[in-house]
PDB file of C-alpha atoms (C1' of nucleotides) in Angstrom:
ATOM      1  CA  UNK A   1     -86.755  21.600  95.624  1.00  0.00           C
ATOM      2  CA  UNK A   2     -88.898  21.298  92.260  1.00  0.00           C
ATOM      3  CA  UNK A   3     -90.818  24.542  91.364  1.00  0.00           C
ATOM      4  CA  UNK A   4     -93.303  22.051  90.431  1.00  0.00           C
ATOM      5  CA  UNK A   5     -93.556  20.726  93.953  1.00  0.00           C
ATOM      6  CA  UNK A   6     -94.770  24.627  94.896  1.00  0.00           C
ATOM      7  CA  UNK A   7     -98.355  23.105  93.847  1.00  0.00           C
ATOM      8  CA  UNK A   8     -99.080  20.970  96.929  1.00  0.00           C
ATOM      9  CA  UNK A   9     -97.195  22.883  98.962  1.00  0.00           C
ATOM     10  CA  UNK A  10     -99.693  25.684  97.728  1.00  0.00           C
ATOM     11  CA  UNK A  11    -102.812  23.956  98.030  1.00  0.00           C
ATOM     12  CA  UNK A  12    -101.305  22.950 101.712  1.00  0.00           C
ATOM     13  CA  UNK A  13    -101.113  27.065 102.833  1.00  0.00           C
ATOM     14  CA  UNK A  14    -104.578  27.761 100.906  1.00  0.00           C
ATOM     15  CA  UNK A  15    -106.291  25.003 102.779  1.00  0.00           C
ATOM     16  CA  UNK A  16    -104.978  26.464 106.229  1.00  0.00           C
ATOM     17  CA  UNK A  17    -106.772  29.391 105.593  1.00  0.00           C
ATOM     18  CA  UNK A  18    -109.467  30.110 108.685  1.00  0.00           C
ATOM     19  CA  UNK A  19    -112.915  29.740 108.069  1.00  0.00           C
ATOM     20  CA  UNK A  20    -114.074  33.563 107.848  1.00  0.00           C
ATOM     21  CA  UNK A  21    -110.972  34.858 106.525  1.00  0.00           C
ATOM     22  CA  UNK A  22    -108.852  35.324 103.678  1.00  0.00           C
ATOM     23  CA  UNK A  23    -105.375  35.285 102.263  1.00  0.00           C
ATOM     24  CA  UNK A  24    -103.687  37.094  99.362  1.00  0.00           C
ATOM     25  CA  UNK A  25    -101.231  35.432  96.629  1.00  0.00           C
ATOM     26  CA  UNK A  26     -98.203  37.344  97.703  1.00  0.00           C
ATOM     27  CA  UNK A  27     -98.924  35.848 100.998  1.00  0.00           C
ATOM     28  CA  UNK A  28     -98.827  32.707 100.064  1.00  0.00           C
ATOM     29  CA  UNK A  29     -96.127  33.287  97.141  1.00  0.00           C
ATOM     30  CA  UNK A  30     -93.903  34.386 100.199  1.00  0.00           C
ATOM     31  CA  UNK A  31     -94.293  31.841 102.398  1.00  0.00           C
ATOM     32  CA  UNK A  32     -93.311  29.492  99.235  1.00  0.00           C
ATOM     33  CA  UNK A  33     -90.472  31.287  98.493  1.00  0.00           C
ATOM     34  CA  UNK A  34     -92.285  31.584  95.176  1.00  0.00           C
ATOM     35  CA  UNK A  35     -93.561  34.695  92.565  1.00  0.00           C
ATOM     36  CA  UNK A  36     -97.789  35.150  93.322  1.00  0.00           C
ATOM     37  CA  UNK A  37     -98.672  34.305  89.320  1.00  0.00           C
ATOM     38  CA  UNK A  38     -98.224  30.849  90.616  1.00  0.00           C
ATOM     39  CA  UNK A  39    -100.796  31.135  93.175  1.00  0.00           C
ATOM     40  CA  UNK A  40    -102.620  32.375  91.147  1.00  0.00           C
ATOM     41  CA  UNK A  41    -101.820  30.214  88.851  1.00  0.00           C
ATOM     42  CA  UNK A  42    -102.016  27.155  90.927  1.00  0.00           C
ATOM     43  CA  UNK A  43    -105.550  27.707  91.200  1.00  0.00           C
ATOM     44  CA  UNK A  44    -106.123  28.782  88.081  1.00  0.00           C
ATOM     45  CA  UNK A  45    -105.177  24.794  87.214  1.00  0.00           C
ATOM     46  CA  UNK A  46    -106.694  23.690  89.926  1.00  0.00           C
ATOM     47  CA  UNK A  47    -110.362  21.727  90.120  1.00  0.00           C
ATOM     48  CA  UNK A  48    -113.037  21.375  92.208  1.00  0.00           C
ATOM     49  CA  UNK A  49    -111.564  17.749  93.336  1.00  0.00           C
ATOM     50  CA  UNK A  50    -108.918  19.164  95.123  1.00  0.00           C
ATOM     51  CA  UNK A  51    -111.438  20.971  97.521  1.00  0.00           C
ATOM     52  CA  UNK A  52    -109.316  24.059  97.616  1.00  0.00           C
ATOM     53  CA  UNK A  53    -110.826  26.980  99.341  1.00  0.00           C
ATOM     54  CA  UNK A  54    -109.771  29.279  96.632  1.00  0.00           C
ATOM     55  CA  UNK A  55    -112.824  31.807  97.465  1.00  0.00           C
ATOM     56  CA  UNK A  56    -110.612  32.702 100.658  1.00  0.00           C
ATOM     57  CA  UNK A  57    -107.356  33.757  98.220  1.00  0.00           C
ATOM     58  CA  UNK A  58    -107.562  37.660  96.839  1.00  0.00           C
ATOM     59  CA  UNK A  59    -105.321  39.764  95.285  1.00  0.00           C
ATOM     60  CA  UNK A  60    -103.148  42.520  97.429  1.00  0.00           C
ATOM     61  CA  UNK A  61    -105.651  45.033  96.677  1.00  0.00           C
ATOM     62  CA  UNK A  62    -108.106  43.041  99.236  1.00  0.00           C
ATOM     63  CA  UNK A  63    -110.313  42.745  95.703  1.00  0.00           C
ATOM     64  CA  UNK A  64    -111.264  39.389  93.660  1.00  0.00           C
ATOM     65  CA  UNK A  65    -109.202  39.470  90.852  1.00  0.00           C
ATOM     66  CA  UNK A  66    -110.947  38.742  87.571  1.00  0.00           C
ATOM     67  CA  UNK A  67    -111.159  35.636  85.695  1.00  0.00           C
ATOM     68  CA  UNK A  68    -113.369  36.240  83.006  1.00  0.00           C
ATOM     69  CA  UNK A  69    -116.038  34.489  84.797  1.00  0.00           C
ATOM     70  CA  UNK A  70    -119.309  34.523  86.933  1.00  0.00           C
ATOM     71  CA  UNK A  71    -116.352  33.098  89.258  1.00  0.00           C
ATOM     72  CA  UNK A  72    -115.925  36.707  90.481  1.00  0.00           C
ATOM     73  CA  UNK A  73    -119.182  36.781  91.580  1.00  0.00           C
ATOM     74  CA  UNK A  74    -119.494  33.447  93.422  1.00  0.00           C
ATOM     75  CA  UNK A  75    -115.899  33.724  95.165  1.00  0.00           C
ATOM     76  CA  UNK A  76    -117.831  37.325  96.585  1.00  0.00           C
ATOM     77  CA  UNK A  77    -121.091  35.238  97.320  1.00  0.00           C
ATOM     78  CA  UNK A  78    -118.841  32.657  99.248  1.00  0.00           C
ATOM     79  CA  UNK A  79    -117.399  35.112 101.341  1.00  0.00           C
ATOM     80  CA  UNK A  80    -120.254  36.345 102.208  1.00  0.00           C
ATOM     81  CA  UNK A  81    -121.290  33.464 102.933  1.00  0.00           C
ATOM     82  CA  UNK A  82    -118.195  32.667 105.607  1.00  0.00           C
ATOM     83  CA  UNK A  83    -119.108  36.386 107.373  1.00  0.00           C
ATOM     84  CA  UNK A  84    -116.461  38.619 105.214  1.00  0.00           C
ATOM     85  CA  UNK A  85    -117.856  42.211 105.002  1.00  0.00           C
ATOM     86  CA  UNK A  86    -117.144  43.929 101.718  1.00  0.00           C
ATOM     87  CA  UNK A  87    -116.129  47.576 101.651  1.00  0.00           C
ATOM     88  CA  UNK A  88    -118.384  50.285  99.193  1.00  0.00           C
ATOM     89  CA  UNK A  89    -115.138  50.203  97.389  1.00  0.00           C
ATOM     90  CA  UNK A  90    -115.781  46.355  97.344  1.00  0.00           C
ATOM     91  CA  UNK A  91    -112.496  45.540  99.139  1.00  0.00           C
ATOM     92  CA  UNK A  92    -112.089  43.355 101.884  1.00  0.00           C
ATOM     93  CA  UNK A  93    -110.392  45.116 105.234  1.00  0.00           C
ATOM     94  CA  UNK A  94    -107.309  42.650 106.024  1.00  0.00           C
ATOM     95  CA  UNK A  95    -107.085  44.203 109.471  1.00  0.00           C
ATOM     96  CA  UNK A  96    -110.508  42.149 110.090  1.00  0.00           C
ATOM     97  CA  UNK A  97    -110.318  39.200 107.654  1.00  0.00           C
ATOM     98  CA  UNK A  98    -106.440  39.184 106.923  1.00  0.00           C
ATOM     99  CA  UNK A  99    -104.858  35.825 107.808  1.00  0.00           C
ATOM    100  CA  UNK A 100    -101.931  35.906 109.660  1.00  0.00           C
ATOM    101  CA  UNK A 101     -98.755  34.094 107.828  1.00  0.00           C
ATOM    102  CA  UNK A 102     -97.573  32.817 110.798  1.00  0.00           C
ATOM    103  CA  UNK A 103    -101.604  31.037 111.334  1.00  0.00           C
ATOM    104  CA  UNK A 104    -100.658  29.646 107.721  1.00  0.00           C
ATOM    105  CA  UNK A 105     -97.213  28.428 108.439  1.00  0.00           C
ATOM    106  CA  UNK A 106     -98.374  26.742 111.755  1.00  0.00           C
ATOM    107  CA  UNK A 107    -100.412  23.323 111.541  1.00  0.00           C
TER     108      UNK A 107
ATOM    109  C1'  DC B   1     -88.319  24.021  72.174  1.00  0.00           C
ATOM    110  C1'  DG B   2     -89.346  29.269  71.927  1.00  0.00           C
ATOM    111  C1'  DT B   3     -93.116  32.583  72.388  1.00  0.00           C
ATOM    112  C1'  DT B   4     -97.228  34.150  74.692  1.00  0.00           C
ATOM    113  C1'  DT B   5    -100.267  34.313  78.351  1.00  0.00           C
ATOM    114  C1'  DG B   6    -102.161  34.779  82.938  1.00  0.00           C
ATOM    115  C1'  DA B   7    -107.030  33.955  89.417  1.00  0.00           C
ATOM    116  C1'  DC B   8    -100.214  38.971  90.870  1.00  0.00           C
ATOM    117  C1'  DT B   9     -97.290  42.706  92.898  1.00  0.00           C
ATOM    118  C1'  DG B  10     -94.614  47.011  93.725  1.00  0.00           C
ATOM    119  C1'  DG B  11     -93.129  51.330  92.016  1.00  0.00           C
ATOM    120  C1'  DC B  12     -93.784  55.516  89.358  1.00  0.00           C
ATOM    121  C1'  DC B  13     -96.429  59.553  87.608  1.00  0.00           C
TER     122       DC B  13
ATOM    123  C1'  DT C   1    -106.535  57.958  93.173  1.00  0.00           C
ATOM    124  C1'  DG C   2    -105.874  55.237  89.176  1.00  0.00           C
ATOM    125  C1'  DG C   3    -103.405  53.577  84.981  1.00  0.00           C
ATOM    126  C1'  DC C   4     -98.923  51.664  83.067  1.00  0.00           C
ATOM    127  C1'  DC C   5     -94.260  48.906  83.153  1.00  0.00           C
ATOM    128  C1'  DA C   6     -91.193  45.169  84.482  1.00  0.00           C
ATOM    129  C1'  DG C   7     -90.344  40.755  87.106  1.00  0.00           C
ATOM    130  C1'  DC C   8     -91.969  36.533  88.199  1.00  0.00           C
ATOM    131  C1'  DC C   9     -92.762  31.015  86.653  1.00  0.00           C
ATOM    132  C1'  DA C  10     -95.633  27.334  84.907  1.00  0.00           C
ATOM    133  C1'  DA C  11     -98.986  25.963  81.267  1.00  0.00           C
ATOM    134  C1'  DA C  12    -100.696  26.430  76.530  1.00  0.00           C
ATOM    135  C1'  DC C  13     -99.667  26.691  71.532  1.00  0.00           C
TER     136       DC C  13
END
DNA sequence: CGTTTGACTGGCC
DNA sequence: TGGCCAGCCAAAC
């Protein structure tokens, strides 16, 4: 098993991710046996080609993590857009939108 | 080829 | 409750 073969498999887990709900990087990280920066960096590297829901991936703190970017503002718009309630704290409650790793690991 | 940098996370104070 | 440190691994320089 490549590390470099993490990348597919990542885009694979992202992709699972309901409609509605959202996923964080350790999630993900876990279920690749891999550490989140790759997640993060996986989409980091990734482009709009590979029609990755990427909007649906947050950090642990249920929070869009900053790019440097109006990106953190249109990953919020988007999910808004799918139904996901922010909190006044501007976190997202996992124990609404939280995807289940087992949902992720099953077709 | 070695150093630095991230779309991260958990632990500590 | 919020800021800082170390571990993580691939890409950039």
């Amino acid at each position: 098993m490549k590390t470099t073969d993490l990348r597919p498999k990542a885009y694979a887990l992202i992709r699972r991710i309901p409609y509605g709900k959202v996923a964080t990087y350790g999630q993900i990280a876990y279920l690749l046996g891999c550490s989140p920066r790759l997640i993060g960096h996986f989409l980091a590297t990734a482009t709009e080609n590979d029609e990755l829901p990427w909007q649906r991936v947050v950090n642990t703190h249920g929070k869009i993590s900053e790019r440097g970017g109006e990106g953190e503002v249109l990953q919020r718009f988007l999910l808004q857009q799918e139904g996901v309630i922010f909190n006044a704290r501007d976190k997202i409650d996992f124990n609404t939108y939280g995807s289940e790793p087992t949902s992720l690991k099953a077709g």
